[in-house]
């Protein structure tokens, strides 16, 4: 029994790495690496890359601030920096094991601020629901903005949808199909785990409290601003990198928007930081907009690698900061919560 658990855990850790590695190998198997070294050695404008990095940090900070706001209706008031460090650490840990960060950040608040693990996990589920809604709205906006662009593209180039599909190699169809299959398997496993949670009444109740925490949020407009700000920051983190390269700097914001949306959906495939599926999806969109395949591959490789390094750096910073963070005792937590409730009642 113990051996089977070890095997399952090993497969859980190895499969995302293997899937991402296979897709990356397929993409770069015939790649001329001299183009990459040329881009790194003076062929790109690093200024725009550095300007994009603060927005990657801002997106995670806004996520932490929004998370703290969603915990308030549950009577949980963790310290702001605890939330920020927990989010930083969650993204970094997901590089090793995809999706583990969502559970890990709840554990961080439990350890350092005494926040109920199951309630905070419920708020994370709520976050994902809100993020999904924002992404659906963004996708709809992208489609509306791009319909005319694609119609003009097809008219001016004489390319038909059938011809465009014909350019998509057999291997490309296999990769796309494999990614879709992995997402379906991931959703099935998630559904089984939720079914297991439902067998424990208190656990399920706490999670539902977290999910329904939005009903008690006092400053809804601010919550909406945080939710929109997260995705605006993510987009700017990606879009500003277009100006690093001569072949993407003139594509415009709409091209960047559709590449961003497609790349975001590709990240749903459980590989470390979307490695593999994200490269493939964004490269395909860039090629559609006239970027040569070799240049598109250089773009996705450099951008994804540097953004992943940023996530790792923030994770290491969080580990260092948490090592010097004092754990809050139960009495201190209760006293702080009571003081805030009294102050709120006085203001009311």
Coordinates of C-alpha atoms in Angstrom, one line a residue, residues 54-179:
X54 CA 7.1 45.2 -12.0
X55 CA 3.7 44.3 -13.5
X56 CA 4.3 40.6 -12.8
X57 CA 5.0 41.5 -9.2
X58 CA 2.0 43.8 -9.1
X59 CA -0.4 41.1 -10.3
X60 CA 0.6 38.8 -7.4
X61 CA 0.4 41.6 -4.9
X62 CA -3.1 42.5 -6.0
X63 CA -4.1 38.9 -5.8
X64 CA -2.9 38.8 -2.2
X65 CA -4.7 42.0 -1.3
X66 CA -7.9 40.7 -2.9
X67 CA -7.5 37.4 -1.1
X68 CA -7.2 39.2 2.3
X69 CA -10.4 41.2 1.5
X70 CA -12.3 37.9 0.8
X71 CA -11.2 36.5 4.1
X72 CA -12.6 39.4 6.2
X73 CA -16.3 38.3 6.1
X74 CA -15.2 35.0 7.6
X75 CA -13.7 36.8 10.6
X76 CA -10.2 36.0 9.4
X77 CA -7.7 39.0 9.3
X78 CA -4.3 37.8 8.3
X79 CA -1.4 40.3 8.0
X80 CA -1.0 41.8 4.6
X81 CA 2.6 40.7 4.2
X82 CA 1.7 37.1 5.2
X83 CA -0.8 37.0 2.3
X84 CA 1.7 38.5 -0.1
X85 CA 4.4 36.0 0.9
X86 CA 1.9 33.1 0.7
X87 CA 1.0 34.1 -2.9
X88 CA 4.6 34.5 -3.9
X89 CA 5.4 31.1 -2.5
X90 CA 2.3 29.5 -4.1
X91 CA 3.4 30.5 -7.6
X92 CA 6.9 29.4 -7.1
X93 CA 5.9 26.0 -5.7
X94 CA 3.6 25.4 -8.6
X95 CA 6.7 25.4 -10.8
X96 CA 7.6 22.1 -9.3
X97 CA 4.2 20.6 -8.8
X98 CA 1.4 22.3 -10.8
X99 CA -1.6 23.5 -8.7
X100 CA 0.0 22.6 -5.3
X101 CA 0.5 26.3 -4.6
X102 CA -3.2 26.8 -4.0
X103 CA -3.1 24.5 -1.1
X104 CA 0.3 25.6 0.1
X105 CA -0.7 29.3 0.5
X106 CA -3.6 28.3 2.7
X107 CA -1.1 26.3 4.8
X108 CA 1.1 29.4 5.1
X109 CA -1.7 31.5 6.5
X110 CA -2.7 28.7 8.9
X111 CA 0.9 28.4 10.2
X112 CA 1.7 32.1 10.6
X113 CA -1.6 33.8 11.2
X114 CA -3.9 31.0 12.5
X115 CA -6.3 31.3 9.6
X116 CA -8.7 28.4 9.1
X117 CA -7.2 26.2 6.4
X118 CA -10.5 25.0 5.0
X119 CA -12.1 28.5 5.0
X120 CA -9.2 30.0 3.2
X121 CA -9.3 27.1 0.7
X122 CA -12.9 28.0 0.0
X123 CA -11.9 31.6 -0.8
X124 CA -9.3 30.3 -3.2
X125 CA -12.1 28.4 -5.0
X126 CA -14.0 31.6 -5.1
X127 CA -11.0 33.4 -6.6
X128 CA -10.7 30.9 -9.4
X129 CA -14.4 31.3 -10.2
X130 CA -14.0 35.1 -10.4
X131 CA -10.8 34.7 -12.5
X132 CA -12.7 32.4 -14.8
X133 CA -15.5 35.0 -15.2
X134 CA -13.0 37.7 -16.0
X135 CA -11.2 35.5 -18.5
X136 CA -14.5 34.6 -20.2
X137 CA -15.3 38.3 -20.5
X138 CA -11.8 39.1 -21.8
X139 CA -12.1 36.3 -24.3
X140 CA -15.4 37.6 -25.6
X141 CA -13.9 41.1 -25.9
X142 CA -11.0 39.6 -27.8
X143 CA -13.2 37.8 -30.2
X144 CA -15.2 40.9 -30.9
X145 CA -12.1 43.0 -31.5
X146 CA -10.4 40.4 -33.7
X147 CA -13.3 39.3 -36.0
X148 CA -12.7 42.2 -38.3
X149 CA -8.9 41.8 -38.1
X150 CA -9.1 38.2 -39.2
X151 CA -11.6 39.0 -42.0
X152 CA -9.2 41.6 -43.4
X153 CA -6.3 39.2 -43.0
X154 CA -8.1 36.4 -45.0
X155 CA -9.3 38.9 -47.6
X156 CA -5.9 40.5 -48.2
X157 CA -3.8 37.3 -48.2
X158 CA -6.3 35.1 -49.9
X159 CA -5.9 32.5 -47.2
X160 CA -9.0 30.4 -46.5
X161 CA -9.8 28.7 -43.2
X162 CA -9.2 25.3 -44.9
X163 CA -5.8 26.4 -46.1
X164 CA -4.9 27.8 -42.7
X165 CA -5.9 24.5 -41.1
X166 CA -3.8 22.7 -43.6
X167 CA -0.7 24.6 -42.5
X168 CA -1.2 23.1 -39.0
X169 CA 1.0 20.1 -39.0
X170 CA -0.2 16.6 -37.9
X171 CA 2.1 16.9 -34.9
X172 CA 0.5 20.2 -34.0
X173 CA -2.9 18.5 -34.0
X174 CA -1.5 15.7 -31.7
X175 CA -0.1 18.3 -29.3
X176 CA -3.4 20.2 -29.2
X177 CA -5.4 17.0 -28.6
X178 CA -3.0 15.9 -25.9
X179 CA -3.3 19.2 -24.1

